[in-house]
mmCIF file of C-alpha atoms and ligand atoms in Angstrom:
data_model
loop_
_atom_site.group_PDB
_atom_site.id
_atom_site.type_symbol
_atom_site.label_atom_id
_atom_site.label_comp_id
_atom_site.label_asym_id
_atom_site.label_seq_id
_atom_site.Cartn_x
_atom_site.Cartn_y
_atom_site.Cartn_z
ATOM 1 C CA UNK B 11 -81.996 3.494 229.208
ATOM 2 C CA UNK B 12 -81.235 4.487 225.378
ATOM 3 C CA UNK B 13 -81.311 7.993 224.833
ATOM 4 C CA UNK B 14 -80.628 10.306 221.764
ATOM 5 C CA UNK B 15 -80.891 14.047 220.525
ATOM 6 C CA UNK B 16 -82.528 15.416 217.397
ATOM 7 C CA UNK B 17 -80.939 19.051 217.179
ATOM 8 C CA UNK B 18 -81.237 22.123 215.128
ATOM 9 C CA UNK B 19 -84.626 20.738 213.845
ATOM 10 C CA UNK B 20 -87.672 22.709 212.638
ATOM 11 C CA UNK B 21 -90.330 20.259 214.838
ATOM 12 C CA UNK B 22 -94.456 20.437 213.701
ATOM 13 C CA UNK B 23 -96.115 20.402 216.593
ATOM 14 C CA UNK B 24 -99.597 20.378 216.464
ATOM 15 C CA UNK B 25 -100.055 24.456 216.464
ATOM 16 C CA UNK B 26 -96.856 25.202 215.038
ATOM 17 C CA UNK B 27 -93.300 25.010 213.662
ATOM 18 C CA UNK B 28 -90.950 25.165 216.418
ATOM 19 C CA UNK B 29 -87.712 26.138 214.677
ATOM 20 C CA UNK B 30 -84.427 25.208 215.295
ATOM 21 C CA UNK B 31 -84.850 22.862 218.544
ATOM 22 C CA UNK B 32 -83.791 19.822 219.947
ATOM 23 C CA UNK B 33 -85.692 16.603 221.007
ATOM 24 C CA UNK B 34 -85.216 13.953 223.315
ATOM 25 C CA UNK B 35 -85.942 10.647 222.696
ATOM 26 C CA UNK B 36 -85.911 8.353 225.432
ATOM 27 C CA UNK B 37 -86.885 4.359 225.560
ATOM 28 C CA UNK B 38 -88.496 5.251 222.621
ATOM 29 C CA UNK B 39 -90.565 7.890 223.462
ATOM 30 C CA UNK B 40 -90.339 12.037 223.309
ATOM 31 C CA UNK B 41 -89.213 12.987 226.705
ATOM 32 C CA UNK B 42 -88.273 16.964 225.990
ATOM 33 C CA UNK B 43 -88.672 19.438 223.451
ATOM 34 C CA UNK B 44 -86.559 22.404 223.029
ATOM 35 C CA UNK B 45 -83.910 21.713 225.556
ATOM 36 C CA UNK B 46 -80.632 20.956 224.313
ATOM 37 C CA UNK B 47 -79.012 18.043 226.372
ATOM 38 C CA UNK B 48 -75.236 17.953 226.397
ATOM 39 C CA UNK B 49 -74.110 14.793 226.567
ATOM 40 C CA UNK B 50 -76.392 12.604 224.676
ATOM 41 C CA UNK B 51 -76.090 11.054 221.418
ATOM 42 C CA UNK B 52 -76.627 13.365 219.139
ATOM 43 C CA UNK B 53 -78.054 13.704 215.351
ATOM 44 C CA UNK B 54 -77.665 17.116 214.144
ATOM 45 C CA UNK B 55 -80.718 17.681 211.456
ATOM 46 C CA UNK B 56 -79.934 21.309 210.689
ATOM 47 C CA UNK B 57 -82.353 22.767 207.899
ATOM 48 C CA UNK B 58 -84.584 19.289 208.619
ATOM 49 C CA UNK B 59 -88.253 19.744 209.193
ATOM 50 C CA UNK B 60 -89.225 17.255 211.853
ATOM 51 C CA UNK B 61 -92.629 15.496 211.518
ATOM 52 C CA UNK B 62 -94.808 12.923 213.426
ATOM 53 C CA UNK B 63 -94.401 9.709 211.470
ATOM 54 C CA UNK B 64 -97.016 9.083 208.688
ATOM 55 C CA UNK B 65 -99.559 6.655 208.759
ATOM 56 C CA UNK B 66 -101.499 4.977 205.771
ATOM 57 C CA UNK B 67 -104.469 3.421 206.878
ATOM 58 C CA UNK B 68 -105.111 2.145 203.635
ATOM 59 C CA UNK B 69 -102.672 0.268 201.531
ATOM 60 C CA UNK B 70 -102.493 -3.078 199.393
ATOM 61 C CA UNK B 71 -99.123 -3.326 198.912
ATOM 62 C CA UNK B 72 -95.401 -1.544 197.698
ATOM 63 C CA UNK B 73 -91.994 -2.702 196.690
ATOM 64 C CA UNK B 74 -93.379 -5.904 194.671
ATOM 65 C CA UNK B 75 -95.372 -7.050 197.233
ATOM 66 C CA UNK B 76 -99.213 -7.451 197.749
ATOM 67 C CA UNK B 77 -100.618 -8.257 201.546
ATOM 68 C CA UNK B 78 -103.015 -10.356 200.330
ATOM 69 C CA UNK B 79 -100.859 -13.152 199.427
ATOM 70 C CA UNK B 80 -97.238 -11.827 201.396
ATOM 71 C CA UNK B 81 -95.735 -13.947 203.886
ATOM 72 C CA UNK B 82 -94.778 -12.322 207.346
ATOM 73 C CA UNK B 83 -91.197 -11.845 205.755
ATOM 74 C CA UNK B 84 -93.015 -10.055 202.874
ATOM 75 C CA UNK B 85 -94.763 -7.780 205.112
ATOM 76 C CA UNK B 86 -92.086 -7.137 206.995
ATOM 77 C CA UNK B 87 -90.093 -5.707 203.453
ATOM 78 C CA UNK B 88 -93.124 -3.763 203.026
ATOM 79 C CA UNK B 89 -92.225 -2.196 206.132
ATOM 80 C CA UNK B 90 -88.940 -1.110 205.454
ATOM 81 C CA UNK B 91 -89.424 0.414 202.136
ATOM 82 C CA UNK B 92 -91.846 2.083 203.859
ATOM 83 C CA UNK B 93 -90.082 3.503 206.330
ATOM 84 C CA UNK B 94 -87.697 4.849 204.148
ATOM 85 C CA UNK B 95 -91.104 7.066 202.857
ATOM 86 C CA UNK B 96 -91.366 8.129 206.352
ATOM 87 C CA UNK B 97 -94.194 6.068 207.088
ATOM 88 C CA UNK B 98 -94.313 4.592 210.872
ATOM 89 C CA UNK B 99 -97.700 2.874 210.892
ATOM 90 C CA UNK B 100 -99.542 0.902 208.487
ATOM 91 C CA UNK B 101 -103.009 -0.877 208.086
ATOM 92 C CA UNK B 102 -102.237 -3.277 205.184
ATOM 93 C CA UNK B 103 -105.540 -3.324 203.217
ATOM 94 C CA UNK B 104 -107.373 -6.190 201.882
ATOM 95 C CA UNK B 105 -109.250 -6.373 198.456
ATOM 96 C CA UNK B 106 -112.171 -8.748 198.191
ATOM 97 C CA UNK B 107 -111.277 -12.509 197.925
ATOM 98 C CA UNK B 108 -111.742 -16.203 199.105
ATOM 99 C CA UNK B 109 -111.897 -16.724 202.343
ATOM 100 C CA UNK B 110 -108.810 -18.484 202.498
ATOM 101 C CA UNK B 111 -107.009 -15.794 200.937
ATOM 102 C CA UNK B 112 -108.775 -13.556 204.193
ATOM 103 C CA UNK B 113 -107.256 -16.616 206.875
ATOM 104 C CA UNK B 114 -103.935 -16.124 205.350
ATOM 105 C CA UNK B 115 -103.162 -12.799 204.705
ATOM 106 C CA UNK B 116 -104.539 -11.769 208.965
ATOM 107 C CA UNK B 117 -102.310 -14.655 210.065
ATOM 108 C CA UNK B 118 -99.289 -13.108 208.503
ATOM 109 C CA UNK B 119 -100.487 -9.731 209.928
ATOM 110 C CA UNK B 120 -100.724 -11.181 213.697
ATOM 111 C CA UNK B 121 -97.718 -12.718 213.079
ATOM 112 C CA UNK B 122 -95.763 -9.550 211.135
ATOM 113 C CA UNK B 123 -97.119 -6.884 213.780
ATOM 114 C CA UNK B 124 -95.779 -9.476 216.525
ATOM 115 C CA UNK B 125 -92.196 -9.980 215.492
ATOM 116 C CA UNK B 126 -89.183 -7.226 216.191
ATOM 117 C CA UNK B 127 -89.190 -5.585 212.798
ATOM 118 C CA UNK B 128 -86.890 -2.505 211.575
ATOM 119 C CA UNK B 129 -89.311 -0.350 209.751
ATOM 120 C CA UNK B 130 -93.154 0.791 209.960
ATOM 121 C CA UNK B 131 -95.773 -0.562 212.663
ATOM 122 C CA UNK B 132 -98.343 -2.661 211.066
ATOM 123 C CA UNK B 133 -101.046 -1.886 212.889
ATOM 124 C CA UNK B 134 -103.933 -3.662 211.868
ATOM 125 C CA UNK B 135 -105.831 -4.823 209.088
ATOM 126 C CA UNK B 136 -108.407 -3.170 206.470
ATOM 127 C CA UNK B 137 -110.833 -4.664 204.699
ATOM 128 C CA UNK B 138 -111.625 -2.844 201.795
ATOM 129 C CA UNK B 139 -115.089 -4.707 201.131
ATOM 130 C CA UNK B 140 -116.730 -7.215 200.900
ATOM 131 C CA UNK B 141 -119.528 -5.394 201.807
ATOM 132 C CA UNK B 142 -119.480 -2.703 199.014
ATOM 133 C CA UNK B 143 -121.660 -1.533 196.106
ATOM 134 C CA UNK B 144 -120.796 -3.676 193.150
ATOM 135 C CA UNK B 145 -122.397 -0.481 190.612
ATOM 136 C CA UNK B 146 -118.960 1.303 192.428
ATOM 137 C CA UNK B 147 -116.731 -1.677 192.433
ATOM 138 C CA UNK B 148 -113.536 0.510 191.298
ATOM 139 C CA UNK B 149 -110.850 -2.106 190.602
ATOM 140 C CA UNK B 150 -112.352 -4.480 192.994
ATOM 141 C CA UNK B 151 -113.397 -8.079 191.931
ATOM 142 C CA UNK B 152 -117.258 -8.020 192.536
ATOM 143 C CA UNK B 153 -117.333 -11.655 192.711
ATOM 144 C CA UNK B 154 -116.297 -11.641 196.045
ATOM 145 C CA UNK B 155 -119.050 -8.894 196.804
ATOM 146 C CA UNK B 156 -121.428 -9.554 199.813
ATOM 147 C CA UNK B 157 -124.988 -8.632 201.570
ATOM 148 C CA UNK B 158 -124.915 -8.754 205.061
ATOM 149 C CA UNK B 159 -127.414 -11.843 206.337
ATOM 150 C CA UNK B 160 -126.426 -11.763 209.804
ATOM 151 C CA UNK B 161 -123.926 -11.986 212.195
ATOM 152 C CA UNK B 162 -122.516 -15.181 210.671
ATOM 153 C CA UNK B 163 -121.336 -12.998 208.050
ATOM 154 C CA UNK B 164 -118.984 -11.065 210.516
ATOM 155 C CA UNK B 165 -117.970 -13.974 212.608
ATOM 156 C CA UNK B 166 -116.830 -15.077 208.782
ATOM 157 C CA UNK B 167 -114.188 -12.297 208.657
ATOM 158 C CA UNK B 168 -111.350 -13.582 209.917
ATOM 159 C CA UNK B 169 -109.355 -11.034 211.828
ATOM 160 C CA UNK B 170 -106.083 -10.210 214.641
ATOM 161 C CA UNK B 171 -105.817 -10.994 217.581
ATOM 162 C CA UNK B 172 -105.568 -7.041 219.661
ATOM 163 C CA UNK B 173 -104.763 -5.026 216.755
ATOM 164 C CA UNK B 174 -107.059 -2.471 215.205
ATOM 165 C CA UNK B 175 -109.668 -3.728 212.409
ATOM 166 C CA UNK B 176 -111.222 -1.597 209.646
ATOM 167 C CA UNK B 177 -113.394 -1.953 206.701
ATOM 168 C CA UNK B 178 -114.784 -0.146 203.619
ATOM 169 C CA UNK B 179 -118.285 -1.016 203.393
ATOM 170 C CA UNK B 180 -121.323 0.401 201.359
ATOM 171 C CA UNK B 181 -124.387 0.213 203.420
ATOM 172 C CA UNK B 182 -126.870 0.579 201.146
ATOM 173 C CA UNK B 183 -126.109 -3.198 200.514
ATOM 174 C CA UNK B 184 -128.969 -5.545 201.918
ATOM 175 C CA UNK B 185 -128.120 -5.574 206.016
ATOM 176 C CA UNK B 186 -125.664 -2.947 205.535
ATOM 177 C CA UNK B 187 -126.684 -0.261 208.361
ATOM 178 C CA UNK B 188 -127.226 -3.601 210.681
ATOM 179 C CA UNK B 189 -124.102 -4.241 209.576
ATOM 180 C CA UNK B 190 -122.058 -1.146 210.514
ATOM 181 C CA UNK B 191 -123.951 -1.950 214.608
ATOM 182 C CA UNK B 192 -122.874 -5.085 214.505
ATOM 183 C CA UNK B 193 -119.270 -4.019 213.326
ATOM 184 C CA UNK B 194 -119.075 -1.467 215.700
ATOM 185 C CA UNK B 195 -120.141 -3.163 218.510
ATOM 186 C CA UNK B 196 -117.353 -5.268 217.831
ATOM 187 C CA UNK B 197 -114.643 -2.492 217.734
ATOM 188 C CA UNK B 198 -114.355 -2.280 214.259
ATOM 189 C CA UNK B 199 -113.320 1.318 212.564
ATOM 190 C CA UNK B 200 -116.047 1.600 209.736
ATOM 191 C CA UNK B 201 -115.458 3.891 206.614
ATOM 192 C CA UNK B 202 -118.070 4.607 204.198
ATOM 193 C CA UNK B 203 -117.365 3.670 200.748
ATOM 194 C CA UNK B 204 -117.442 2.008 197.249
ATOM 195 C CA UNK B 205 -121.352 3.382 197.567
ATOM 196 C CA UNK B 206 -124.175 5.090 195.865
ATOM 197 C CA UNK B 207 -125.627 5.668 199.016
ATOM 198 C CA UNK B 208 -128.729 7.943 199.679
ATOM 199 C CA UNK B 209 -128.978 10.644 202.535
ATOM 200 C CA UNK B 210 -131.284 8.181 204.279
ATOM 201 C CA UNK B 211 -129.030 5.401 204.373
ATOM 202 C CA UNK B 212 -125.879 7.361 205.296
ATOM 203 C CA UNK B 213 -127.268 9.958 207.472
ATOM 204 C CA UNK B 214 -129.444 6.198 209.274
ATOM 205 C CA UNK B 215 -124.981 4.693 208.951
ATOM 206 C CA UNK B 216 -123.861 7.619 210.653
ATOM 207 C CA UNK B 217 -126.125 6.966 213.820
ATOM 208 C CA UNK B 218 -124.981 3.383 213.556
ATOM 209 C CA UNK B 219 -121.317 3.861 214.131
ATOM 210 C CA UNK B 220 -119.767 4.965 210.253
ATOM 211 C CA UNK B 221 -117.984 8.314 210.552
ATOM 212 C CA UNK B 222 -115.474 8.191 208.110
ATOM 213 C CA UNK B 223 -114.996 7.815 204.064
ATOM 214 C CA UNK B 224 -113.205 6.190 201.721
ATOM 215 C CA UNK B 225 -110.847 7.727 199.173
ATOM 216 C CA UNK B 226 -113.423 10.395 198.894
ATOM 217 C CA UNK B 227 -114.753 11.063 195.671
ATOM 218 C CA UNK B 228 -113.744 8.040 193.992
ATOM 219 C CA UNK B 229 -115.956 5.240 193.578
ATOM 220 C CA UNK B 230 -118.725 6.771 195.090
ATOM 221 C CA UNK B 231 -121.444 8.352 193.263
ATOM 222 C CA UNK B 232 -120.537 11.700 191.684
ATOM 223 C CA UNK B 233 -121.654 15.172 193.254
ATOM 224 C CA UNK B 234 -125.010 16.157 191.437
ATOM 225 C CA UNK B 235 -127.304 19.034 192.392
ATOM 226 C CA UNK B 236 -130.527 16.897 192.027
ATOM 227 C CA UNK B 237 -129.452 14.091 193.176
ATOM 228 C CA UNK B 238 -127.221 14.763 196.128
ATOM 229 C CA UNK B 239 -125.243 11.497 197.383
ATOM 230 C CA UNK B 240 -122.610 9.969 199.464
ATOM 231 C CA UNK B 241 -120.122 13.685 198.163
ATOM 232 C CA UNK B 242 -122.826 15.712 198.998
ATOM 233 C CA UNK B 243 -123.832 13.991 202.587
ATOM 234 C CA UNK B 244 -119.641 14.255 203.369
ATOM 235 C CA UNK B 245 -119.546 17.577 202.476
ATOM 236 C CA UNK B 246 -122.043 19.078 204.120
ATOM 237 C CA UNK B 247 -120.886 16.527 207.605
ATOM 238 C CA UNK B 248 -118.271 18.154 210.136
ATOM 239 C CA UNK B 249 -118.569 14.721 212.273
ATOM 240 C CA UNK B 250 -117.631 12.759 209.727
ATOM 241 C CA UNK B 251 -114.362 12.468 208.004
ATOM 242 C CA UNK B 252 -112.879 11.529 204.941
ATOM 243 C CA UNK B 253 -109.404 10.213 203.381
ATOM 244 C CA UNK B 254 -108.001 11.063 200.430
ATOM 245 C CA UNK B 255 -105.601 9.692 197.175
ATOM 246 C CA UNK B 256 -103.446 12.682 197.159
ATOM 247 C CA UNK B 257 -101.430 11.809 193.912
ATOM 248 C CA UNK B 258 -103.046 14.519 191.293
ATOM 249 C CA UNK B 259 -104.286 11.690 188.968
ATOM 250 C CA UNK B 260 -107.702 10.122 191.319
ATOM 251 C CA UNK B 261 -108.578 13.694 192.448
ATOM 252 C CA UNK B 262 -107.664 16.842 189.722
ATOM 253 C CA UNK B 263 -105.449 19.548 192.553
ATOM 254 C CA UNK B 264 -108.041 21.710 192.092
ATOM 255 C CA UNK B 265 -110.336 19.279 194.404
ATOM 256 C CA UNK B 266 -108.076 18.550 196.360
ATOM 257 C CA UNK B 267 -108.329 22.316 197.008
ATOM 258 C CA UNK B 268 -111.623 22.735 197.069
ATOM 259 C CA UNK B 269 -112.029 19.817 199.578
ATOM 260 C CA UNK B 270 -109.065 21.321 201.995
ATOM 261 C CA UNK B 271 -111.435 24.480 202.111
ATOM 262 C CA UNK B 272 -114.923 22.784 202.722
ATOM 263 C CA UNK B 273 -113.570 20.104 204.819
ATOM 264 C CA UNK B 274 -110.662 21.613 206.665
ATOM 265 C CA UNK B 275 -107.244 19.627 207.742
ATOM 266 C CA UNK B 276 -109.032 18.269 210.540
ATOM 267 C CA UNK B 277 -111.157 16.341 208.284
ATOM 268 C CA UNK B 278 -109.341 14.934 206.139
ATOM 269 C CA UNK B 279 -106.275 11.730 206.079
ATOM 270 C CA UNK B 280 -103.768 11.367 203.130
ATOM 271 C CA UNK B 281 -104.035 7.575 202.257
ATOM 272 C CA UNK B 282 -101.677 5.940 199.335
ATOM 273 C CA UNK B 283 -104.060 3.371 198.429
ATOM 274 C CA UNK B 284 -100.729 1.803 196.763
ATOM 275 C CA UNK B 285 -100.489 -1.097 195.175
ATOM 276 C CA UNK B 286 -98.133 -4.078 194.559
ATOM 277 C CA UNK B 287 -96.279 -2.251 191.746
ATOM 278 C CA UNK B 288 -95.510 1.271 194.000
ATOM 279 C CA UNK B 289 -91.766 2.026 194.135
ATOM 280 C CA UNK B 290 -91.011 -0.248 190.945
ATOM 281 C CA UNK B 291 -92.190 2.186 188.203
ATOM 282 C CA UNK B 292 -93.718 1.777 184.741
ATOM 283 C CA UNK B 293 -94.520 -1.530 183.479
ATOM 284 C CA UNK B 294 -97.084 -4.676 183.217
ATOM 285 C CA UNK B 295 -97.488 -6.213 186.928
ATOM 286 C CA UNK B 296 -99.849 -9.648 187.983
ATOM 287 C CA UNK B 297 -101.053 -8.246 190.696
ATOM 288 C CA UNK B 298 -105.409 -9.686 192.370
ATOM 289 C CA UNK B 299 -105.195 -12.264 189.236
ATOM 290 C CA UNK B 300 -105.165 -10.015 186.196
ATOM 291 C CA UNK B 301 -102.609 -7.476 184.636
ATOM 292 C CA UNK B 302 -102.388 -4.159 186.325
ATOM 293 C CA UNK B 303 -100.331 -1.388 183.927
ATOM 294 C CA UNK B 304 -98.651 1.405 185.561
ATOM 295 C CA UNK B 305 -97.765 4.123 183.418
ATOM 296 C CA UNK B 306 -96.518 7.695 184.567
ATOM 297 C CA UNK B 307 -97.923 6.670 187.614
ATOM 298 C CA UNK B 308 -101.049 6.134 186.174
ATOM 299 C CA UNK B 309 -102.918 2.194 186.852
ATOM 300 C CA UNK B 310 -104.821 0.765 184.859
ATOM 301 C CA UNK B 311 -106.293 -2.926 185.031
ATOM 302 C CA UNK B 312 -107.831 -4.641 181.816
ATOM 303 C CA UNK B 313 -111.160 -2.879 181.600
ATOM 304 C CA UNK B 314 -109.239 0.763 181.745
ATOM 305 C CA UNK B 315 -110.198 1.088 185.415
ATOM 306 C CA UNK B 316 -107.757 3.554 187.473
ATOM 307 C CA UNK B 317 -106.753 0.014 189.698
ATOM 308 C CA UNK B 318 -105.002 1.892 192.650
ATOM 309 C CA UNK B 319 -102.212 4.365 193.010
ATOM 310 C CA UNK B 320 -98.407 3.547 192.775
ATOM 311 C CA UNK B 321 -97.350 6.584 195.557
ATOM 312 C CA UNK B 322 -96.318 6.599 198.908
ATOM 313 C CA UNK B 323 -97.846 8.442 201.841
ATOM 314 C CA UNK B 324 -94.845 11.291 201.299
ATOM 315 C CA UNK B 325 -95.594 11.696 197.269
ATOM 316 C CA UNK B 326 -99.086 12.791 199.051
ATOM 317 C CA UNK B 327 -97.255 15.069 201.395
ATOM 318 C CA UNK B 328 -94.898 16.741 198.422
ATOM 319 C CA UNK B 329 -98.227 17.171 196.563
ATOM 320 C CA UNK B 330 -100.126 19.200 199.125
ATOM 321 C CA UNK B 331 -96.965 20.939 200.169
ATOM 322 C CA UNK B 332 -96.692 22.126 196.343
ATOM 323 C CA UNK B 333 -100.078 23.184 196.975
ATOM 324 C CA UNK B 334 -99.074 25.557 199.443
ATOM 325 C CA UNK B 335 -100.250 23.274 202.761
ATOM 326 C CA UNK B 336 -98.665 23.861 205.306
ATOM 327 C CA UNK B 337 -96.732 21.435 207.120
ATOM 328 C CA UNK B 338 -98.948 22.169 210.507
ATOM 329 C CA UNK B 339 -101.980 21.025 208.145
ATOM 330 C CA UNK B 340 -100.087 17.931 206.952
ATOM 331 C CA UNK B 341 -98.824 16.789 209.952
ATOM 332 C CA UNK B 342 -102.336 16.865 210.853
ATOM 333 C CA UNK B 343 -103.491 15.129 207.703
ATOM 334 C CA UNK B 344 -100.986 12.587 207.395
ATOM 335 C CA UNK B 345 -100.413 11.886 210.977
ATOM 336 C CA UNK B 346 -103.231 13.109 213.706
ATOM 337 C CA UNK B 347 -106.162 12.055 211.416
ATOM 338 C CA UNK B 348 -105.221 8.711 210.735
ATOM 339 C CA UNK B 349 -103.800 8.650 214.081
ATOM 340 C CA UNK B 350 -107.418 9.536 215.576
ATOM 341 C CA UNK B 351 -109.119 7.422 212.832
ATOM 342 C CA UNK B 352 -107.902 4.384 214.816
ATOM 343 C CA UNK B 353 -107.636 5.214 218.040
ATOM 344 C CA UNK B 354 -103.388 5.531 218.553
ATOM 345 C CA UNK B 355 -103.718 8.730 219.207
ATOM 346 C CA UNK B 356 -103.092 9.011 222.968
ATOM 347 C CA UNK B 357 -99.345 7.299 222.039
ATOM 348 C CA UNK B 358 -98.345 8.325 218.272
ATOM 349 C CA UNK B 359 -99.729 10.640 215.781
ATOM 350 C CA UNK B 360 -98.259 14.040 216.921
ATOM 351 C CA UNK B 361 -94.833 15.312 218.215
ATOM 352 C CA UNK B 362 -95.640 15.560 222.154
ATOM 353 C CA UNK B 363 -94.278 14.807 225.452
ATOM 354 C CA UNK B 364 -95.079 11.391 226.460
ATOM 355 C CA UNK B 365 -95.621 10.026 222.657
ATOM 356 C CA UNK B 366 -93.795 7.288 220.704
ATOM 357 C CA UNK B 367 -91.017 8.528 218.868
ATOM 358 C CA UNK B 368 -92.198 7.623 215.451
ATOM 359 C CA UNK B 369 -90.923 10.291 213.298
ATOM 360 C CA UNK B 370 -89.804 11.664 210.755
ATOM 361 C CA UNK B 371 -87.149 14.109 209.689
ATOM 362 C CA UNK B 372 -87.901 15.545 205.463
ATOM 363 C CA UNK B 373 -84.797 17.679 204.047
ATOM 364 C CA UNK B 374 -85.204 21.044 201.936
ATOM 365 C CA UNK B 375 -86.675 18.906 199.147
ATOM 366 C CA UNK B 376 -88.770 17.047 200.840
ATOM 367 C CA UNK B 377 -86.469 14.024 200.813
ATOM 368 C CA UNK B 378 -86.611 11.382 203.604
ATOM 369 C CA UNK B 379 -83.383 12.230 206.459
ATOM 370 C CA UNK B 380 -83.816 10.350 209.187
ATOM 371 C CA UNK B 381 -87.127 7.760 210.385
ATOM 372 C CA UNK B 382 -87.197 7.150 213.690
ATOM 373 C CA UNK B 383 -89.669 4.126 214.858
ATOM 374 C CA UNK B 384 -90.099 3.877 218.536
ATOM 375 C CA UNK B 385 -87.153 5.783 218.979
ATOM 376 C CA UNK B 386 -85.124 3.646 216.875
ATOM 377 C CA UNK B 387 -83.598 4.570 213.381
ATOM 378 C CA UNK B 388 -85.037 2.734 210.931
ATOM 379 C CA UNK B 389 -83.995 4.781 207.977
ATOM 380 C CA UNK B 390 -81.212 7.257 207.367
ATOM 381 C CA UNK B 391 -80.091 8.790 204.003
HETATM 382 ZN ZN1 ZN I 5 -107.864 0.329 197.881
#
């Protein structure tokens, strides 16, 4: 039985900051909070905040590496530079492609998420698309775009064997609310996005299964007063919720703001939507077949689209902290949500009795301490 002591720490719970006490982890798991246990192996984390491990449900890549095309190996770098962001679970995200592409980027998933790795939990898969709105394409290479004709069209989508599976879709797309059933029927997490979508069609999405949204606010269409749309229908929604690009270029602060006030920390999840080139600053990278340019953490692909963000899940964090969040309401955000999103919330997500001990430990500045990963360190400055 491994056992080992966080102490002096300032732990988010779920309510609160609990500060200055000590936490047992035990075969991987939180067994006490707030008892100090002589004896154990200790890591003293004085002036540490202590917070549940992030968890980016949406992500294409970091570190040089895309999941579309990364071997298992690949992945599993992805992993470790992301665990050194404090990130302990990750959905790498698909952008649409060939179907062969699709059969060998979930194969290296299934086999990633099934090997002993050192650093974050891939989790699952997300498809960003193909189903999606090709007047809101983003970055995304339409060609690959498709209708939904039936349920040939899901049995198409290759996907893991017991892990979770998301997608992105639009379902104003021919078939699309018979699509999010179908999806859901399977066990599929549906998100609402890349859309022009009417009230009709999301309010008739909703009843099918779709209660969540895609980088809000981007590549949807925009919030107008006579013409309210997919903004408007999230908005005005408390059952459904939303994730967000917190990294100040794809949403101006001020929304992100606003949105925190409308929508509350319970609805919303920080995502990174990164990219390849995240963690290797500026420059020219080939990343989905064409030249992506990162610039002050700005992307750009050829026809001056914003193609992504370069951040991790703990740039988000800094952000909103600098926005005066607090870290109860980011724990929740960057933790809980996503947590909930996908259903691992009865084992990770928040720093309880009983739950994994994926966590993470940020210094005065924010800067990564100490990730733990099933109760095992898989990062430590
Ligand atoms: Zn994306």
């Amino acid at each position: 039985m491994s056992s080992l002591l966080l102490k002096n720490v300032n732990a988010v719970l779920a309510d609160r900051e609990a500060q200055g006490v000590s936490v047992v982890v035990r075969d991987g798991k939180i067994a006490a909070i707030g008892d100090f246990e002589p004896g154990l192996e200790a890591i003293d984390l004085s002036g540490a905040t202590l917070l549940p491990g992030f968890i980016d449900v949406h992500i294409h890549g970091s570190a040089g590496i895309d999941v579309m095309d990364a071997t298992p190996e690949q992945l599993a770098e992805v992993s470790d530079f992301l665990a050194t962001q404090g990130v302990t679970g990750w959905l790498p995200t698909f952008v649409p492609a060939a179907d062969a592409d699709y059969a060998r980027g979930v194969a290296a998933i299934e086999n990633a998420a099934a090997r002993e790795s050192s650093g974050a939990r891939v989790v699952g898969v997300h498809y960003e698309g193909p189903f999606v709105n090709s007047a809101q394409c983003g970055a995304l290479h339409t060609e690959f775009f498709k209708t939904y004709a039936g349920v040939g069209d899901v049995d198409a989508l290759p996907v893991p064997a017991d892990l979770v599976r998301m997608t992105t879709l639009a379902p104003e797309i021919d078939g699309g609310v018979e699509l999010v059933r179908e999806l859901k029927s399977r066990g599929w997490i549906i998100s609402i996005g890349h859309t022009r979508a009417s009230l009709d069609v999301l309010d008739a999405a909703l009843a099918a299964g779709a209660r969540h949204m895609t980088h809000f606010m981007n590549a949807m269409a925009p919030l107008h007063h006579r013409a309210p749309g997919p903004i408007a229908w999230g908005l005005a929604h408390d059952d459904v919720t939303c994730d967000v690009i917190a990294d100040g270029i794809h949403l101006d602060p001020f929304m992100l703001r606003l949105l925190l006030k409308v929508k509350g920390e319970r609805g919303i999840s920080l995502i990174s939507d990164a990219i390849a080139a995240a963690g290797s600053g500026d420059g020219d990278y080939q990343i989905w077949g064409e030249t992506i340019s990162v610039k002050g953490r700005r992307t750009s692909n050829a026809a001056g689209s914003i193609a992504g963000s370069v951040i991790t899940m703990l740039d988000a964090v800094r952000l909103l902290r600098s926005l005066d969040v607090s870290y109860v309401q980011l724990a929740q955000m960057a933790s809980l949500n996503p947590a909930r999103l996908l259903g691992l919330n009865p084992e990770c997500g928040s720093i309880e009795i009983g739950k994994r001990a994926d966590l993470v430990a940020l210094d005065e500045n924010g800067k990564v301490k100490l990730t733990l990963i099933g109760g095992n360190v898989a990062s430590r400055a």
